[in-house]
């Protein structure tokens, strides 16, 4: 049984996405394999007005969903560290949740610590350790770039491990 999972790392300047295809045994229900479908970022120029940037995310995310046809979307939970950036990320995340609701897609959410724990066994793992785990799980001989795309793949894999 095949399942497509789209992982999202919300952001305004750069929203990471990672799409994977997962296989489960039809007889046992056990996880068999996971393969990379695609990854990348939705980038919005800082010179654009905020509303236009949010519209760009809205439109591009609709396109991604149409292209990859996920059955599940894994989203990184909101994590803040600077107030100005927090508000911008929250606005982009709101657009993401709206688009997912419009497509009636099931959503699972994970904190950064949950993603780190799922991929490395350690909730305080360094970014490089998580990226290496992503490459290992997907049998890649490289670490996906940019970082936002690698983070989105980590979130997608966490979704796969949790279902």
Short mmCIF file of C-alpha atoms in Angstrom, two decimals:
data_model
loop_
_atom_site.label_atom_id
_atom_site.label_comp_id
_atom_site.label_asym_id
_atom_site.label_seq_id
_atom_site.Cartn_x
_atom_site.Cartn_y
_atom_site.Cartn_z
CA UNK A 1 0.00 0.00 0.00
CA UNK A 2 1.46 3.34 -1.08
CA UNK A 3 1.11 6.61 0.82
CA UNK A 4 2.37 10.02 -0.22
CA UNK A 5 3.41 12.39 2.55
CA UNK A 6 4.18 16.07 2.11
CA UNK A 7 6.35 17.64 4.80
CA UNK A 8 6.27 21.40 5.32
CA UNK A 9 8.60 23.72 7.21
CA UNK A 10 6.61 26.99 7.32
CA UNK A 11 8.32 30.31 6.77
CA UNK A 12 7.64 33.56 4.96
CA UNK A 13 10.92 34.09 3.09
CA UNK A 14 11.44 30.38 2.53
CA UNK A 15 8.86 27.65 3.06
CA UNK A 16 10.48 24.23 2.81
CA UNK A 17 8.69 21.25 1.30
CA UNK A 18 9.57 17.61 0.97
CA UNK A 19 7.48 14.89 -0.67
CA UNK A 20 8.03 11.19 -0.01
CA UNK A 21 6.35 7.97 -1.12
CA UNK A 22 6.01 5.31 1.55
CA UNK A 23 5.22 1.63 1.15
CA UNK A 24 3.52 -0.59 3.71
CA UNK A 25 3.01 -4.32 3.43
CA UNK A 26 -0.61 -5.08 2.52
CA UNK A 27 -0.55 -8.26 4.59
CA UNK A 28 1.26 -7.14 7.76
CA UNK A 29 0.85 -3.36 7.63
CA UNK A 30 4.57 -3.04 8.41
CA UNK A 31 6.60 -0.20 6.93
CA UNK A 32 8.60 -1.51 3.97
CA UNK A 33 10.25 1.39 2.20
CA UNK A 34 10.34 5.13 1.79
CA UNK A 35 11.50 6.99 -1.31
CA UNK A 36 12.13 10.60 -2.16
CA UNK A 37 9.65 12.17 -4.54
CA UNK A 38 10.89 15.78 -4.49
CA UNK A 39 11.98 18.64 -2.26
CA UNK A 40 12.55 22.36 -2.46
CA UNK A 41 11.38 25.72 -1.19
CA UNK A 42 8.73 28.28 -1.93
CA UNK A 43 10.68 31.55 -1.81
CA UNK A 44 9.11 34.96 -1.52
CA UNK A 45 11.14 38.11 -2.17
CA UNK A 46 11.57 40.48 0.78
CA UNK A 47 10.94 43.38 -1.61
CA UNK A 48 7.36 42.20 -2.15
CA UNK A 49 4.47 43.42 0.00
CA UNK A 50 3.46 41.03 2.77
CA UNK A 51 0.05 40.30 1.23
CA UNK A 52 1.63 39.42 -2.10
CA UNK A 53 4.12 37.12 -0.39
CA UNK A 54 1.29 35.31 1.39
CA UNK A 55 -0.62 35.01 -1.90
CA UNK A 56 2.48 33.51 -3.50
CA UNK A 57 2.68 30.88 -0.75
CA UNK A 58 -1.04 30.21 -1.14
CA UNK A 59 -0.82 29.73 -4.91
CA UNK A 60 2.41 27.71 -4.89
CA UNK A 61 1.18 25.40 -2.13
CA UNK A 62 -2.01 24.68 -4.09
CA UNK A 63 0.21 23.80 -7.05
CA UNK A 64 2.41 21.48 -4.94
CA UNK A 65 -0.61 19.65 -3.56
CA UNK A 66 -2.00 19.20 -7.07
CA UNK A 67 1.32 17.89 -8.31
CA UNK A 68 2.23 15.49 -5.47
CA UNK A 69 -1.28 14.51 -4.32
CA UNK A 70 -0.37 13.76 -0.70
CA UNK A 71 -2.60 11.64 1.50
CA UNK A 72 -1.03 13.15 4.63
CA UNK A 73 0.72 16.43 5.37
CA UNK A 74 3.25 16.74 8.20
CA UNK A 75 3.86 20.30 9.39
CA UNK A 76 6.48 21.58 11.77
CA UNK A 77 4.77 23.13 14.80
CA UNK A 78 5.28 26.78 15.42
CA UNK A 79 8.54 27.50 17.20
CA UNK A 80 9.45 31.08 17.97
CA UNK A 81 12.66 32.79 18.89
CA UNK A 82 12.46 36.44 17.73
CA UNK A 83 9.22 38.39 18.01
CA UNK A 84 9.33 40.09 14.58
CA UNK A 85 10.11 36.82 12.83
CA UNK A 86 7.53 34.98 14.93
CA UNK A 87 4.67 37.07 13.60
CA UNK A 88 5.75 36.65 9.97
CA UNK A 89 6.14 32.87 10.33
CA UNK A 90 2.75 32.68 12.07
CA UNK A 91 1.13 34.50 9.15
CA UNK A 92 2.72 32.15 6.62
CA UNK A 93 1.73 29.16 8.74
CA UNK A 94 -1.87 30.40 8.76
CA UNK A 95 -1.87 30.39 4.96
CA UNK A 96 -0.45 26.85 4.98
CA UNK A 97 -3.20 25.60 7.33
CA UNK A 98 -5.86 27.33 5.22
CA UNK A 99 -4.67 25.66 2.01
CA UNK A 100 -4.50 22.24 3.70
CA UNK A 101 -8.04 22.71 5.07
CA UNK A 102 -9.30 23.68 1.61
CA UNK A 103 -7.91 20.40 0.27
CA UNK A 104 -9.34 18.50 3.27
CA UNK A 105 -5.96 16.89 3.90
CA UNK A 106 -5.17 15.21 7.20
CA UNK A 107 -2.43 17.02 9.10
CA UNK A 108 0.04 15.85 11.73
CA UNK A 109 2.19 18.40 13.53
CA UNK A 110 5.55 17.94 15.21
CA UNK A 111 7.78 20.19 17.27
CA UNK A 112 11.43 20.48 16.26
CA UNK A 113 12.35 18.32 19.28
CA UNK A 114 9.92 15.59 18.18
CA UNK A 115 11.45 15.59 14.69
CA UNK A 116 14.97 15.34 16.14
CA UNK A 117 13.90 12.53 18.46
CA UNK A 118 12.24 10.57 15.63
CA UNK A 119 15.22 10.82 13.29
CA UNK A 120 18.20 10.64 15.63
CA UNK A 121 16.84 9.24 18.89
CA UNK A 122 17.85 12.46 20.63
CA UNK A 123 15.54 15.47 21.02
CA UNK A 124 18.43 17.96 21.22
CA UNK A 125 20.32 16.70 18.17
CA UNK A 126 22.25 19.16 16.05
CA UNK A 127 20.92 20.21 12.65
CA UNK A 128 23.74 18.33 10.87
CA UNK A 129 22.80 15.10 12.65
CA UNK A 130 19.17 15.45 11.54
CA UNK A 131 20.22 16.22 7.96
CA UNK A 132 22.51 13.18 7.90
CA UNK A 133 19.63 11.04 9.18
CA UNK A 134 17.38 12.37 6.39
CA UNK A 135 19.98 11.44 3.78
CA UNK A 136 20.40 7.99 5.37
CA UNK A 137 16.66 7.23 5.59
CA UNK A 138 16.14 8.25 1.95
CA UNK A 139 19.31 6.43 0.74
CA UNK A 140 20.79 9.66 -0.61
CA UNK A 141 24.49 10.23 -1.07
CA UNK A 142 24.02 13.93 -0.32
CA UNK A 143 22.28 16.13 2.23
CA UNK A 144 19.27 17.87 0.65
CA UNK A 145 19.67 21.64 0.34
CA UNK A 146 18.63 24.25 1.23
CA UNK A 147 18.18 23.66 4.96
CA UNK A 148 14.45 24.47 4.85
CA UNK A 149 13.90 21.67 2.32
CA UNK A 150 15.93 19.22 4.42
CA UNK A 151 13.87 20.23 7.46
CA UNK A 152 10.65 19.61 5.53
CA UNK A 153 11.87 16.13 4.54
CA UNK A 154 12.68 15.46 8.21
CA UNK A 155 9.12 16.44 9.14
CA UNK A 156 7.71 14.19 6.38
CA UNK A 157 9.80 11.25 7.61
CA UNK A 158 8.62 11.88 11.18
CA UNK A 159 5.07 11.67 9.86
CA UNK A 160 5.91 8.34 8.22
CA UNK A 161 7.43 6.96 11.44
CA UNK A 162 4.38 8.01 13.48
CA UNK A 163 1.63 6.49 11.34
#
